[in-house]
mmCIF file with all atom_site columns, C-alpha atoms in Angstrom:
data_model
loop_
_atom_site.group_PDB
_atom_site.id
_atom_site.type_symbol
_atom_site.label_atom_id
_atom_site.label_alt_id
_atom_site.label_comp_id
_atom_site.label_asym_id
_atom_site.label_entity_id
_atom_site.label_seq_id
_atom_site.pdbx_PDB_ins_code
_atom_site.Cartn_x
_atom_site.Cartn_y
_atom_site.Cartn_z
_atom_site.occupancy
_atom_site.B_iso_or_equiv
_atom_site.pdbx_formal_charge
_atom_site.auth_seq_id
_atom_site.auth_comp_id
_atom_site.auth_asym_id
_atom_site.auth_atom_id
_atom_site.pdbx_PDB_model_num
ATOM 1   C CA . MET O 1 1   ? 87.586 118.132 143.663 1.00 0.00 ? 1   MET O CA 1
ATOM 2   C CA . VAL O 1 2   ? 86.212 115.124 145.569 1.00 0.00 ? 2   VAL O CA 1
ATOM 3   C CA . ARG O 1 3   ? 86.979 116.943 148.804 1.00 0.00 ? 3   ARG O CA 1
ATOM 4   C CA . ASN O 1 4   ? 85.000 120.036 147.672 1.00 0.00 ? 4   ASN O CA 1
ATOM 5   C CA . LEU O 1 5   ? 82.143 117.787 146.560 1.00 0.00 ? 5   LEU O CA 1
ATOM 6   C CA . LYS O 1 6   ? 82.060 116.141 150.011 1.00 0.00 ? 6   LYS O CA 1
ATOM 7   C CA . LYS O 1 7   ? 81.984 119.586 151.697 1.00 0.00 ? 7   LYS O CA 1
ATOM 8   C CA . ALA O 1 8   ? 79.186 120.740 149.395 1.00 0.00 ? 8   ALA O CA 1
ATOM 9   C CA . SER O 1 9   ? 77.211 117.534 150.037 1.00 0.00 ? 9   SER O CA 1
ATOM 10  C CA . ALA O 1 10  ? 77.686 117.922 153.785 1.00 0.00 ? 10  ALA O CA 1
ATOM 11  C CA . ALA O 1 11  ? 76.541 121.560 153.617 1.00 0.00 ? 11  ALA O CA 1
ATOM 12  C CA . ILE O 1 12  ? 73.439 120.603 151.621 1.00 0.00 ? 12  ILE O CA 1
ATOM 13  C CA . ALA O 1 13  ? 72.628 117.780 154.056 1.00 0.00 ? 13  ALA O CA 1
ATOM 14  C CA . LEU O 1 14  ? 73.031 120.118 157.050 1.00 0.00 ? 14  LEU O CA 1
ATOM 15  C CA . THR O 1 15  ? 70.832 122.767 155.417 1.00 0.00 ? 15  THR O CA 1
ATOM 16  C CA . ALA O 1 16  ? 68.142 120.169 154.687 1.00 0.00 ? 16  ALA O CA 1
ATOM 17  C CA . LEU O 1 17  ? 68.312 118.863 158.259 1.00 0.00 ? 17  LEU O CA 1
ATOM 18  C CA . LEU O 1 18  ? 67.961 122.377 159.678 1.00 0.00 ? 18  LEU O CA 1
ATOM 19  C CA . ALA O 1 19  ? 65.049 123.122 157.357 1.00 0.00 ? 19  ALA O CA 1
ATOM 20  C CA . VAL O 1 20  ? 63.230 119.992 158.517 1.00 0.00 ? 20  VAL O CA 1
ATOM 21  C CA . GLY O 1 21  ? 63.979 120.855 162.145 1.00 0.00 ? 21  GLY O CA 1
ATOM 22  C CA . VAL O 1 22  ? 62.642 124.379 161.775 1.00 0.00 ? 22  VAL O CA 1
ATOM 23  C CA . ALA O 1 23  ? 59.554 123.257 159.865 1.00 0.00 ? 23  ALA O CA 1
ATOM 24  C CA . SER O 1 24  ? 58.682 120.625 162.455 1.00 0.00 ? 24  SER O CA 1
ATOM 25  C CA . GLY O 1 25  ? 59.587 122.897 165.388 1.00 0.00 ? 25  GLY O CA 1
ATOM 26  C CA . ALA O 1 26  ? 56.255 124.710 165.487 1.00 0.00 ? 26  ALA O CA 1
ATOM 27  C CA . GLN O 1 27  ? 55.164 123.152 168.751 1.00 0.00 ? 27  GLN O CA 1
ATOM 28  C CA . ALA O 1 28  ? 52.709 124.567 171.235 1.00 0.00 ? 28  ALA O CA 1
ATOM 29  C CA . THR O 1 29  ? 51.744 124.292 174.864 1.00 0.00 ? 29  THR O CA 1
ATOM 30  C CA . SER O 1 30  ? 48.201 124.397 176.146 1.00 0.00 ? 30  SER O CA 1
ATOM 31  C CA . GLY O 1 31  ? 46.365 124.196 179.426 1.00 0.00 ? 31  GLY O CA 1
ATOM 32  C CA . SER O 1 32  ? 42.959 124.671 180.953 1.00 0.00 ? 32  SER O CA 1
ATOM 33  C CA . GLY O 1 33  ? 41.273 124.964 184.327 1.00 0.00 ? 33  GLY O CA 1
ATOM 34  C CA . THR O 1 34  ? 37.657 124.881 185.495 1.00 0.00 ? 34  THR O CA 1
ATOM 35  C CA . ALA O 1 35  ? 35.737 126.296 188.457 1.00 0.00 ? 35  ALA O CA 1
ATOM 36  C CA . TYR O 1 36  ? 32.059 125.775 189.319 1.00 0.00 ? 36  TYR O CA 1
ATOM 37  C CA . PHE O 1 37  ? 29.236 128.053 190.366 1.00 0.00 ? 37  PHE O CA 1
ATOM 38  C CA . ASP O 1 38  ? 26.841 127.124 193.189 1.00 0.00 ? 38  ASP O CA 1
ATOM 39  C CA . ASN O 1 39  ? 24.338 125.695 190.683 1.00 0.00 ? 39  ASN O CA 1
ATOM 40  C CA . GLY O 1 40  ? 27.005 123.455 189.100 1.00 0.00 ? 40  GLY O CA 1
ATOM 41  C CA . GLN O 1 41  ? 27.628 125.537 185.942 1.00 0.00 ? 41  GLN O CA 1
ATOM 42  C CA . PRO O 1 42  ? 31.327 125.488 184.942 1.00 0.00 ? 42  PRO O CA 1
ATOM 43  C CA . ILE O 1 43  ? 33.565 128.341 183.874 1.00 0.00 ? 43  ILE O CA 1
ATOM 44  C CA . THR O 1 44  ? 36.703 127.295 181.995 1.00 0.00 ? 44  THR O CA 1
ATOM 45  C CA . ALA O 1 45  ? 39.989 129.094 181.311 1.00 0.00 ? 45  ALA O CA 1
ATOM 46  C CA . ASN O 1 46  ? 41.915 127.931 178.211 1.00 0.00 ? 46  ASN O CA 1
ATOM 47  C CA . MET O 1 47  ? 45.423 128.926 177.124 1.00 0.00 ? 47  MET O CA 1
ATOM 48  C CA . TRP O 1 48  ? 47.391 127.952 174.026 1.00 0.00 ? 48  TRP O CA 1
ATOM 49  C CA . ILE O 1 49  ? 50.792 129.395 173.153 1.00 0.00 ? 49  ILE O CA 1
ATOM 50  C CA . GLN O 1 50  ? 53.185 128.472 170.381 1.00 0.00 ? 50  GLN O CA 1
ATOM 51  C CA . SER O 1 51  ? 56.635 127.452 171.575 1.00 0.00 ? 51  SER O CA 1
ATOM 52  C CA . VAL O 1 52  ? 58.943 130.431 171.162 1.00 0.00 ? 52  VAL O CA 1
ATOM 53  C CA . ALA O 1 53  ? 62.678 130.257 170.543 1.00 0.00 ? 53  ALA O CA 1
ATOM 54  C CA . LYS O 1 54  ? 65.087 132.600 172.300 1.00 0.00 ? 54  LYS O CA 1
ATOM 55  C CA . GLY O 1 55  ? 64.099 136.205 171.618 1.00 0.00 ? 55  GLY O CA 1
ATOM 56  C CA . GLY O 1 56  ? 61.375 135.159 169.166 1.00 0.00 ? 56  GLY O CA 1
ATOM 57  C CA . CYS O 1 57  ? 57.648 135.539 168.612 1.00 0.00 ? 57  CYS O CA 1
ATOM 58  C CA . GLY O 1 58  ? 54.744 133.101 168.596 1.00 0.00 ? 58  GLY O CA 1
ATOM 59  C CA . SER O 1 59  ? 50.989 132.937 168.319 1.00 0.00 ? 59  SER O CA 1
ATOM 60  C CA . PHE O 1 60  ? 48.665 132.634 171.299 1.00 0.00 ? 60  PHE O CA 1
ATOM 61  C CA . ALA O 1 61  ? 44.975 132.168 171.994 1.00 0.00 ? 61  ALA O CA 1
ATOM 62  C CA . SER O 1 62  ? 43.138 132.326 175.310 1.00 0.00 ? 62  SER O CA 1
ATOM 63  C CA . SER O 1 63  ? 39.521 132.105 176.355 1.00 0.00 ? 63  SER O CA 1
ATOM 64  C CA . ALA O 1 64  ? 37.110 132.327 179.247 1.00 0.00 ? 64  ALA O CA 1
ATOM 65  C CA . VAL O 1 65  ? 34.018 130.253 178.429 1.00 0.00 ? 65  VAL O CA 1
ATOM 66  C CA . MET O 1 66  ? 30.741 129.107 179.959 1.00 0.00 ? 66  MET O CA 1
ATOM 67  C CA . ASN O 1 67  ? 27.818 126.974 178.789 1.00 0.00 ? 67  ASN O CA 1
ATOM 68  C CA . VAL O 1 68  ? 25.334 129.695 179.788 1.00 0.00 ? 68  VAL O CA 1
ATOM 69  C CA . SER O 1 69  ? 25.270 133.495 179.475 1.00 0.00 ? 69  SER O CA 1
ATOM 70  C CA . PRO O 1 70  ? 26.609 135.138 182.641 1.00 0.00 ? 70  PRO O CA 1
ATOM 71  C CA . ASN O 1 71  ? 26.034 138.767 183.655 1.00 0.00 ? 71  ASN O CA 1
ATOM 72  C CA . TRP O 1 72  ? 29.611 139.344 182.475 1.00 0.00 ? 72  TRP O CA 1
ATOM 73  C CA . ILE O 1 73  ? 32.691 137.251 181.685 1.00 0.00 ? 73  ILE O CA 1
ATOM 74  C CA . ARG O 1 74  ? 36.336 138.406 181.628 1.00 0.00 ? 74  ARG O CA 1
ATOM 75  C CA . ASN O 1 75  ? 39.527 136.973 180.141 1.00 0.00 ? 75  ASN O CA 1
ATOM 76  C CA . THR O 1 76  ? 42.741 138.224 181.765 1.00 0.00 ? 76  THR O CA 1
ATOM 77  C CA . THR O 1 77  ? 45.843 136.868 180.046 1.00 0.00 ? 77  THR O CA 1
ATOM 78  C CA . SER O 1 78  ? 49.363 137.507 181.341 1.00 0.00 ? 78  SER O CA 1
ATOM 79  C CA . PHE O 1 79  ? 52.690 136.590 179.770 1.00 0.00 ? 79  PHE O CA 1
ATOM 80  C CA . TYR O 1 80  ? 55.922 136.159 181.707 1.00 0.00 ? 80  TYR O CA 1
ATOM 81  C CA . GLN O 1 81  ? 59.473 135.388 180.680 1.00 0.00 ? 81  GLN O CA 1
ATOM 82  C CA . TYR O 1 82  ? 62.776 134.287 182.116 1.00 0.00 ? 82  TYR O CA 1
ATOM 83  C CA . GLY O 1 83  ? 65.514 136.642 181.030 1.00 0.00 ? 83  GLY O CA 1
ATOM 84  C CA . VAL O 1 84  ? 65.718 140.337 180.187 1.00 0.00 ? 84  VAL O CA 1
ATOM 85  C CA . GLY O 1 85  ? 63.944 142.654 177.812 1.00 0.00 ? 85  GLY O CA 1
ATOM 86  C CA . SER O 1 86  ? 60.297 143.584 177.423 1.00 0.00 ? 86  SER O CA 1
ATOM 87  C CA . ILE O 1 87  ? 57.471 141.363 176.270 1.00 0.00 ? 87  ILE O CA 1
ATOM 88  C CA . SER O 1 88  ? 55.442 142.790 173.402 1.00 0.00 ? 88  SER O CA 1
ATOM 89  C CA . ILE O 1 89  ? 51.955 141.808 172.293 1.00 0.00 ? 89  ILE O CA 1
ATOM 90  C CA . LYS O 1 90  ? 50.846 142.324 168.705 1.00 0.00 ? 90  LYS O CA 1
ATOM 91  C CA . GLY O 1 91  ? 47.547 142.021 166.898 1.00 0.00 ? 91  GLY O CA 1
ATOM 92  C CA . VAL O 1 92  ? 45.366 142.561 169.973 1.00 0.00 ? 92  VAL O CA 1
ATOM 93  C CA . ASN O 1 93  ? 43.442 145.796 170.387 1.00 0.00 ? 93  ASN O CA 1
ATOM 94  C CA . VAL O 1 94  ? 42.167 145.589 173.940 1.00 0.00 ? 94  VAL O CA 1
ATOM 95  C CA . SER O 1 95  ? 42.768 147.479 177.161 1.00 0.00 ? 95  SER O CA 1
ATOM 96  C CA . GLY O 1 96  ? 46.084 146.730 178.770 1.00 0.00 ? 96  GLY O CA 1
ATOM 97  C CA . SER O 1 97  ? 47.992 145.611 175.695 1.00 0.00 ? 97  SER O CA 1
ATOM 98  C CA . GLY O 1 98  ? 51.515 146.887 175.414 1.00 0.00 ? 98  GLY O CA 1
ATOM 99  C CA . THR O 1 99  ? 55.009 146.117 176.533 1.00 0.00 ? 99  THR O CA 1
ATOM 100 C CA . SER O 1 100 ? 56.083 145.189 180.030 1.00 0.00 ? 100 SER O CA 1
ATOM 101 C CA . ASN O 1 101 ? 57.271 142.200 181.989 1.00 0.00 ? 101 ASN O CA 1
ATOM 102 C CA . PRO O 1 102 ? 54.859 140.639 182.761 1.00 0.00 ? 102 PRO O CA 1
ATOM 103 C CA . ALA O 1 103 ? 52.516 141.869 180.042 1.00 0.00 ? 103 ALA O CA 1
ATOM 104 C CA . THR O 1 104 ? 48.783 141.625 180.716 1.00 0.00 ? 104 THR O CA 1
ATOM 105 C CA . ILE O 1 105 ? 45.780 142.017 178.419 1.00 0.00 ? 105 ILE O CA 1
ATOM 106 C CA . GLN O 1 106 ? 42.120 141.842 179.357 1.00 0.00 ? 106 GLN O CA 1
ATOM 107 C CA . TRP O 1 107 ? 38.709 141.679 177.676 1.00 0.00 ? 107 TRP O CA 1
ATOM 108 C CA . THR O 1 108 ? 35.292 141.707 179.373 1.00 0.00 ? 108 THR O CA 1
ATOM 109 C CA . ASN O 1 109 ? 32.038 140.764 177.652 1.00 0.00 ? 109 ASN O CA 1
ATOM 110 C CA . SER O 1 110 ? 28.834 141.922 179.316 1.00 0.00 ? 110 SER O CA 1
ATOM 111 C CA . ASN O 1 111 ? 26.475 141.602 176.358 1.00 0.00 ? 111 ASN O CA 1
ATOM 112 C CA . GLY O 1 112 ? 25.096 138.138 177.058 1.00 0.00 ? 112 GLY O CA 1
ATOM 113 C CA . ALA O 1 113 ? 28.096 136.405 175.465 1.00 0.00 ? 113 ALA O CA 1
ATOM 114 C CA . ARG O 1 114 ? 29.160 133.018 176.778 1.00 0.00 ? 114 ARG O CA 1
ATOM 115 C CA . GLY O 1 115 ? 32.844 133.738 176.355 1.00 0.00 ? 115 GLY O CA 1
ATOM 116 C CA . SER O 1 116 ? 35.702 136.202 176.142 1.00 0.00 ? 116 SER O CA 1
ATOM 117 C CA . TYR O 1 117 ? 38.462 135.463 173.628 1.00 0.00 ? 117 TYR O CA 1
ATOM 118 C CA . LEU O 1 118 ? 41.932 136.891 172.966 1.00 0.00 ? 118 LEU O CA 1
ATOM 119 C CA . SER O 1 119 ? 44.494 135.959 170.322 1.00 0.00 ? 119 SER O CA 1
ATOM 120 C CA . GLY O 1 120 ? 47.484 137.485 168.604 1.00 0.00 ? 120 GLY O CA 1
ATOM 121 C CA . THR O 1 121 ? 51.262 137.333 168.588 1.00 0.00 ? 121 THR O CA 1
ATOM 122 C CA . VAL O 1 122 ? 53.526 137.678 171.601 1.00 0.00 ? 122 VAL O CA 1
ATOM 123 C CA . CYS O 1 123 ? 57.282 138.332 171.461 1.00 0.00 ? 123 CYS O CA 1
ATOM 124 C CA . MET O 1 124 ? 59.754 137.780 174.262 1.00 0.00 ? 124 MET O CA 1
ATOM 125 C CA . GLY O 1 125 ? 62.571 140.146 175.137 1.00 0.00 ? 125 GLY O CA 1
ATOM 126 C CA . TRP O 1 126 ? 65.875 139.971 173.292 1.00 0.00 ? 126 TRP O CA 1
ATOM 127 C CA . GLY O 1 127 ? 67.709 138.393 176.245 1.00 0.00 ? 127 GLY O CA 1
ATOM 128 C CA . SER O 1 128 ? 65.050 135.911 177.317 1.00 0.00 ? 128 SER O CA 1
ATOM 129 C CA . PHE O 1 129 ? 65.053 132.158 177.029 1.00 0.00 ? 129 PHE O CA 1
ATOM 130 C CA . TYR O 1 130 ? 61.508 131.172 178.114 1.00 0.00 ? 130 TYR O CA 1
ATOM 131 C CA . LEU O 1 131 ? 58.023 132.625 177.603 1.00 0.00 ? 131 LEU O CA 1
ATOM 132 C CA . GLY O 1 132 ? 54.973 131.367 179.474 1.00 0.00 ? 132 GLY O CA 1
ATOM 133 C CA . ALA O 1 133 ? 51.395 132.490 180.000 1.00 0.00 ? 133 ALA O CA 1
ATOM 134 C CA . ASP O 1 134 ? 48.585 132.531 182.547 1.00 0.00 ? 134 ASP O CA 1
ATOM 135 C CA . VAL O 1 135 ? 44.879 133.066 181.916 1.00 0.00 ? 135 VAL O CA 1
ATOM 136 C CA . ALA O 1 136 ? 42.192 133.877 184.470 1.00 0.00 ? 136 ALA O CA 1
ATOM 137 C CA . ALA O 1 137 ? 38.559 133.384 183.465 1.00 0.00 ? 137 ALA O CA 1
ATOM 138 C CA . THR O 1 138 ? 36.269 135.362 185.755 1.00 0.00 ? 138 THR O CA 1
ATOM 139 C CA . ALA O 1 139 ? 32.488 135.658 185.556 1.00 0.00 ? 139 ALA O CA 1
ATOM 140 C CA . TYR O 1 140 ? 29.546 136.947 187.557 1.00 0.00 ? 140 TYR O CA 1
ATOM 141 C CA . TYR O 1 141 ? 26.612 134.562 187.331 1.00 0.00 ? 141 TYR O CA 1
ATOM 142 C CA . TYR O 1 142 ? 23.886 133.177 189.585 1.00 0.00 ? 142 TYR O CA 1
ATOM 143 C CA . GLY O 1 143 ? 24.719 135.807 192.200 1.00 0.00 ? 143 GLY O CA 1
ATOM 144 C CA . ASN O 1 144 ? 28.319 134.588 192.492 1.00 0.00 ? 144 ASN O CA 1
ATOM 145 C CA . LEU O 1 145 ? 31.762 135.507 191.242 1.00 0.00 ? 145 LEU O CA 1
ATOM 146 C CA . ARG O 1 146 ? 34.047 132.658 190.166 1.00 0.00 ? 146 ARG O CA 1
ATOM 147 C CA . THR O 1 147 ? 37.535 132.472 188.662 1.00 0.00 ? 147 THR O CA 1
ATOM 148 C CA . ALA O 1 148 ? 39.165 129.572 186.840 1.00 0.00 ? 148 ALA O CA 1
ATOM 149 C CA . SER O 1 149 ? 42.812 129.700 185.813 1.00 0.00 ? 149 SER O CA 1
ATOM 150 C CA . ALA O 1 150 ? 45.319 127.966 183.579 1.00 0.00 ? 150 ALA O CA 1
ATOM 151 C CA . HIS O 1 151 ? 49.123 128.190 183.474 1.00 0.00 ? 151 HIS O CA 1
ATOM 152 C CA . VAL O 1 152 ? 51.468 127.208 180.646 1.00 0.00 ? 152 VAL O CA 1
#
């Protein structure tokens, strides 16, 4: 009976440890990059992606932002993985969303907006062990075209 009690206690302790590990495992990676127009105005690319376990899914958010309103501003976000299977993007209804490796989505604002934003859920292929992302922020402003990028 003592032996069974020790096994049960060990199983409970292991379950609690795993639960704490899973709960605290929601980590993320982020990055940004900036480029400048001839008049000194910056354009910034931002990328944030939740750490994804093997074959899993995670949240992401990307942006292309400026301090002023350009003629147009575009956010092109691409996901890549190491391993096999297709990447899928969920919760984003923009041109280019779908499944592929790499998977790319894009959104252009030409209505005087100062930014272009994308967010949703991305899932790596069943046989993959790493998922990363790139974002390119491109804008036409002040008679120039500039691109800033970030990689995570």
